GROMACS .gro file of C-alpha atoms in nm:
model
  249
    1MET     CA    1   5.095  -1.371  -5.396
    2ARG     CA    2   5.005  -1.433  -5.717
    3THR     CA    3   5.234  -1.256  -6.006
    4ALA     CA    4   5.226  -0.878  -5.988
    5LYS     CA    5   5.064  -0.697  -6.234
    6THR     CA    6   5.209  -0.398  -6.479
    7VAL     CA    7   5.034  -0.054  -6.532
    8LYS     CA    8   4.923  -0.228  -6.849
    9GLU     CA    9   4.768  -0.551  -6.720
   10VAL     CA   10   4.637  -0.361  -6.405
   11SER     CA   11   4.414  -0.137  -6.704
   12ASN     CA   12   4.322  -0.379  -6.897
   13LEU     CA   13   4.133  -0.547  -6.565
   14THR     CA   14   4.020  -0.262  -6.405
   15GLY     CA   15   3.944  -0.002  -6.624
   16VAL     CA   16   4.167   0.272  -6.536
   17SER     CA   17   4.308   0.399  -6.808
   18ILE     CA   18   4.743   0.457  -6.830
   19ARG     CA   19   4.741   0.763  -6.783
   20THR     CA   20   4.494   0.801  -6.497
   21LEU     CA   21   4.742   0.484  -6.316
   22HIS     CA   22   5.047   0.738  -6.390
   23HIS     CA   23   4.886   1.046  -6.240
   24TYR     CA   24   4.749   0.842  -5.905
   25ASP     CA   25   5.156   0.787  -5.884
   26SER     CA   26   5.263   1.108  -5.915
   27ILE     CA   27   4.984   1.251  -5.642
   28GLY     CA   28   5.089   0.959  -5.378
   29LEU     CA   29   4.756   0.783  -5.433
   30LEU     CA   30   4.882   0.470  -5.562
   31LYS     CA   31   5.258   0.426  -5.562
   32PRO     CA   32   5.352   0.096  -5.768
   33THR     CA   33   5.498  -0.271  -5.534
   34GLU     CA   34   5.855  -0.207  -5.724
   35MET     CA   35   5.963  -0.093  -6.034
   36THR     CA   36   6.166  -0.295  -6.234
   37GLU     CA   37   6.525  -0.215  -6.340
   38ALA     CA   38   6.350  -0.112  -6.682
   39GLY     CA   39   6.135   0.178  -6.558
   40TYR     CA   40   5.873  -0.069  -6.535
   41ARG     CA   41   5.558  -0.006  -6.245
   42LEU     CA   42   5.414  -0.312  -6.089
   43TYR     CA   43   5.146  -0.354  -5.867
   44ASP     CA   44   5.097  -0.664  -5.652
   45ASP     CA   45   4.750  -0.772  -5.432
   46GLY     CA   46   4.811  -0.473  -5.206
   47ALA     CA   47   4.787  -0.183  -5.449
   48LEU     CA   48   4.483  -0.375  -5.657
   49GLU     CA   49   4.302  -0.363  -5.300
   50ARG     CA   50   4.371   0.004  -5.224
   51LEU     CA   51   4.326   0.103  -5.603
   52GLN     CA   52   3.914  -0.124  -5.461
   53MET     CA   53   3.903   0.167  -5.214
   54ILE     CA   54   4.029   0.460  -5.417
   55LEU     CA   55   3.776   0.337  -5.673
   56LEU     CA   56   3.438   0.233  -5.449
   57PHE     CA   57   3.500   0.613  -5.335
   58ARG     CA   58   3.538   0.811  -5.609
   59GLU     CA   59   3.187   0.659  -5.695
   60LEU     CA   60   3.098   0.822  -5.399
   61GLN     CA   61   3.225   1.175  -5.569
   62PHE     CA   62   3.524   1.193  -5.313
   63PRO     CA   63   3.751   1.462  -5.427
   64LEU     CA   64   4.098   1.203  -5.475
   65LYS     CA   65   4.350   1.426  -5.236
   66GLU     CA   66   3.989   1.388  -4.964
   67ILE     CA   67   4.061   1.008  -5.078
   68LYS     CA   68   4.434   0.992  -5.015
   69THR     CA   69   4.381   1.132  -4.666
   70ILE     CA   70   4.128   0.925  -4.578
   71LEU     CA   71   4.321   0.571  -4.724
   72ASP     CA   72   4.692   0.706  -4.565
   73SER     CA   73   4.542   0.801  -4.184
   74PRO     CA   74   4.642   0.530  -3.962
   75GLY     CA   75   4.252   0.441  -3.795
   76PHE     CA   76   4.122   0.412  -4.141
   77ASP     CA   77   3.872   0.119  -4.050
   78CYS     CA   78   3.857  -0.051  -4.415
   79GLY     CA   79   3.604  -0.305  -4.367
   80LYS     CA   80   3.366  -0.095  -4.153
   81ALA     CA   81   3.438   0.183  -4.473
   82LEU     CA   82   3.294  -0.104  -4.704
   83GLU     CA   83   3.002  -0.191  -4.487
   84GLN     CA   84   2.934   0.184  -4.536
   85GLN     CA   85   3.043   0.200  -4.921
   86ILE     CA   86   2.743  -0.089  -4.971
   87LYS     CA   87   2.502   0.067  -4.823
   88LEU     CA   88   2.523   0.397  -4.959
   89LEU     CA   89   2.553   0.246  -5.313
   90GLN     CA   90   2.285   0.029  -5.194
   91MET     CA   91   2.072   0.383  -5.124
   92ARG     CA   92   2.144   0.485  -5.432
   93ARG     CA   93   2.046   0.218  -5.661
   94GLU     CA   94   1.756   0.272  -5.507
   95HIS     CA   95   1.683   0.639  -5.554
   96LEU     CA   96   1.757   0.513  -5.924
   97ASN     CA   97   1.499   0.280  -5.902
   98ASP     CA   98   1.267   0.517  -5.786
   99LEU     CA   99   1.333   0.781  -6.037
  100ILE     CA  100   1.349   0.483  -6.309
  101ASP     CA  101   1.015   0.440  -6.223
  102LEU     CA  102   0.854   0.744  -6.229
  103ALA     CA  103   0.997   0.804  -6.551
  104ARG     CA  104   0.799   0.473  -6.706
  105ARG     CA  105   0.480   0.575  -6.537
  106ILE     CA  106   0.457   0.905  -6.681
  107LYS     CA  107   0.548   0.743  -7.004
  108GLN     CA  108   0.297   0.546  -6.973
  109GLU     CA  109  -0.024   0.721  -6.783
  110GLY     CA  110   0.116   1.053  -6.853
  111ASP     CA  111   0.279   1.392  -6.525
  112GLY     CA  112  -0.065   1.421  -6.445
  113ASP     CA  113   0.036   1.286  -6.088
  114MET     CA  114   0.304   1.494  -6.000
  115ASP     CA  115   0.501   1.272  -5.825
  116PHE     CA  116   0.769   1.443  -5.696
  117GLU     CA  117   0.939   1.194  -5.410
  118PRO     CA  118   1.176   1.021  -5.589
  119PHE     CA  119   1.382   1.317  -5.621
  120ASN     CA  120   1.409   1.331  -5.231
  121THR     CA  121   1.786   1.240  -5.104
  122GLU     CA  122   1.763   1.411  -4.759
  123LYS     CA  123   1.791   1.021  -4.673
  124ILE     CA  124   2.108   0.962  -4.839
  125LYS     CA  125   2.210   1.262  -4.824
  126GLU     CA  126   2.204   1.226  -4.403
  127TYR     CA  127   2.343   0.864  -4.392
  128GLU     CA  128   2.678   1.028  -4.636
  129ALA     CA  129   2.700   1.303  -4.389
  130GLU     CA  130   2.737   1.009  -4.125
  131ALA     CA  131   2.970   0.773  -4.265
  132ARG     CA  132   3.198   1.076  -4.339
  133LYS     CA  133   3.223   1.189  -3.988
  134SER     CA  134   3.372   0.764  -3.962
  135TRP     CA  135   3.599   0.846  -4.220
  136GLY     CA  136   3.789   1.119  -4.091
  137HIS     CA  137   3.528   1.413  -4.065
  138THR     CA  138   3.682   1.480  -3.704
  139ALA     CA  139   3.848   1.649  -3.483
  140SER     CA  140   4.156   1.374  -3.516
  141TYR     CA  141   4.086   1.366  -3.898
  142ARG     CA  142   4.124   1.741  -3.977
  143GLU     CA  143   4.455   1.726  -3.705
  144TYR     CA  144   4.596   1.484  -3.909
  145GLU     CA  145   4.480   1.677  -4.187
  146LYS     CA  146   4.717   1.990  -4.039
  147LYS     CA  147   4.958   1.797  -3.995
  148ALA     CA  148   4.992   1.555  -4.383
  149LYS     CA  149   4.915   1.912  -4.512
  150GLY     CA  150   5.309   2.004  -4.679
  151ARG     CA  151   5.449   1.682  -4.666
  152THR     CA  152   5.642   1.554  -4.971
  153MET     CA  153   5.598   1.188  -5.101
  154GLU     CA  154   5.902   1.063  -4.929
  155GLU     CA  155   5.850   1.251  -4.576
  156GLN     CA  156   5.518   1.075  -4.581
  157GLY     CA  157   5.658   0.745  -4.675
  158LYS     CA  158   5.980   0.782  -4.445
  159LEU     CA  159   5.717   0.808  -4.166
  160ASN     CA  160   5.530   0.510  -4.188
  161GLN     CA  161   5.828   0.336  -4.226
  162GLU     CA  162   5.922   0.452  -3.884
  163LEU     CA  163   5.542   0.350  -3.756
  164MET     CA  164   5.603   0.023  -3.900
  165GLY     CA  165   6.008   0.032  -3.727
  166ILE     CA  166   5.817   0.013  -3.431
  167PHE     CA  167   5.633  -0.257  -3.499
  168LYS     CA  168   5.980  -0.420  -3.593
  169GLU     CA  169   6.054  -0.333  -3.233
  170PHE     CA  170   5.791  -0.525  -3.074
  171GLY     CA  171   5.854  -0.850  -3.280
  172ASP     CA  172   6.222  -0.844  -3.197
  173LEU     CA  173   6.105  -0.845  -2.863
  174HIS     CA  174   5.885  -1.069  -2.854
  175ALA     CA  175   6.123  -1.341  -3.051
  176ALA     CA  176   6.446  -1.203  -2.801
  177LYS     CA  177   6.206  -1.351  -2.521
  178PRO     CA  178   5.935  -1.567  -2.623
  179GLU     CA  179   5.789  -1.535  -2.243
  180LEU     CA  180   5.707  -1.143  -2.176
  181GLN     CA  181   5.328  -1.066  -2.143
  182PRO     CA  182   5.182  -0.792  -2.292
  183GLY     CA  183   5.160  -0.608  -1.977
  184ASP     CA  184   5.541  -0.663  -1.904
  185GLU     CA  185   5.719  -0.349  -1.870
  186ALA     CA  186   5.922  -0.370  -2.126
  187VAL     CA  187   5.641  -0.455  -2.362
  188GLN     CA  188   5.403  -0.148  -2.231
  189ARG     CA  189   5.717   0.151  -2.320
  190LEU     CA  190   5.696   0.061  -2.680
  191ILE     CA  191   5.328   0.048  -2.652
  192ALA     CA  192   5.352   0.434  -2.453
  193LYS     CA  193   5.608   0.511  -2.761
  194LEU     CA  194   5.399   0.369  -3.011
  195GLN     CA  195   5.087   0.626  -2.869
  196GLN     CA  196   5.365   0.906  -2.825
  197PHE     CA  197   5.463   0.880  -3.226
  198ILE     CA  198   5.104   0.878  -3.342
  199THR     CA  199   4.999   1.168  -3.172
  200GLU     CA  200   5.312   1.370  -3.274
  201LYS     CA  201   5.315   1.290  -3.610
  202PHE     CA  202   4.914   1.242  -3.710
  203TYR     CA  203   4.657   1.295  -3.437
  204THR     CA  204   4.624   1.358  -3.018
  205CYS     CA  205   4.584   0.945  -2.935
  206THR     CA  206   4.333   0.951  -2.711
  207PRO     CA  207   4.305   0.572  -2.476
  208ASP     CA  208   3.998   0.550  -2.712
  209ILE     CA  209   4.112   0.524  -2.992
  210PHE     CA  210   4.412   0.392  -2.929
  211ARG     CA  211   4.215   0.089  -2.796
  212SER     CA  212   4.036   0.195  -3.136
  213LEU     CA  213   4.358   0.167  -3.350
  214GLY     CA  214   4.416  -0.211  -3.109
  215GLN     CA  215   4.135  -0.397  -3.250
  216MET     CA  216   4.209  -0.311  -3.592
  217TYR     CA  217   4.539  -0.412  -3.569
  218ALA     CA  218   4.411  -0.759  -3.519
  219ALA     CA  219   4.133  -0.738  -3.747
  220GLU     CA  220   4.142  -0.951  -4.093
  221GLY     CA  221   4.299  -0.686  -4.305
  222SER     CA  222   4.540  -0.551  -4.492
  223MET     CA  223   4.686  -0.371  -4.201
  224LYS     CA  224   4.709  -0.708  -3.959
  225GLU     CA  225   4.934  -0.792  -4.328
  226ASN     CA  226   5.159  -0.474  -4.305
  227ILE     CA  227   5.234  -0.501  -3.898
  228ASP     CA  228   5.337  -0.892  -3.929
  229LYS     CA  229   5.560  -0.850  -4.228
  230ALA     CA  230   5.764  -0.537  -4.018
  231GLY     CA  231   5.767  -0.711  -3.717
  232GLY     CA  232   5.714  -1.148  -3.781
  233LEU     CA  233   5.370  -1.302  -3.772
  234GLY     CA  234   5.180  -1.270  -3.454
  235THR     CA  235   5.310  -0.946  -3.373
  236ALA     CA  236   4.991  -0.724  -3.452
  237ASP     CA  237   4.787  -0.961  -3.208
  238PHE     CA  238   5.067  -0.891  -2.966
  239ALA     CA  239   5.043  -0.530  -3.037
  240ALA     CA  240   4.633  -0.524  -2.989
  241GLN     CA  241   4.686  -0.650  -2.634
  242ALA     CA  242   4.913  -0.486  -2.521
  243ILE     CA  243   4.730  -0.206  -2.623
  244GLU     CA  244   4.396  -0.307  -2.443
  245VAL     CA  245   4.593  -0.382  -2.109
  246PHE     CA  246   4.782  -0.009  -2.155
  247CYS     CA  247   4.459   0.184  -2.251
  248SER     CA  248   4.270  -0.057  -1.942
  249LYS     CA  249   4.474   0.137  -1.638
   0.00000   0.00000   0.00000
């Protein structure tokens, strides 16, 4: 990991003002990785990755509160979101190009053509509506949003620590008994505990949702890194395999 950056360095790198970064911190959208004894905020690579996501959602005109809820959801799929964001940004670029071409034609030829098609944004709206569903506008998202409403940053942080604590249990169990298989009883009890925790604290974790979460745990990205950091290298893959066994029963 590269050396953590100060808030001034992050501001210079990203163009986001120091005041805005302080605001993101105050509302829990982007917390610094650590605070020095002198009170300086420091941001590591993981925090910068989150900032990139925040800025992409802002380009798509998402309100800050909604961005926070989406990014904090245990089911958020960063890879899928990036694919959809790219598609939306490409569609918007094509829309702007069409408008530029129309303006040039009007300048050169006059407005006798009366072409209004470049102003039509229905396809963009339709795609965005579909993307928003996968970003959280589902029954599970609404349930999560309802449960998260009113939680303080400290309470949310404690929940995340408890979630990572379960993955630490996976790592400890596997380290103590390396011969254990994903389908063994002790492992499956922990999987049941994980599913119950997600249901109680976030949203109803159905077998389909749980299976999708397991696939995300094993995918490359910050989620896998956080799980392996909590439980040790290989914990995310082992948990994902155990979830697949659990959901196949």
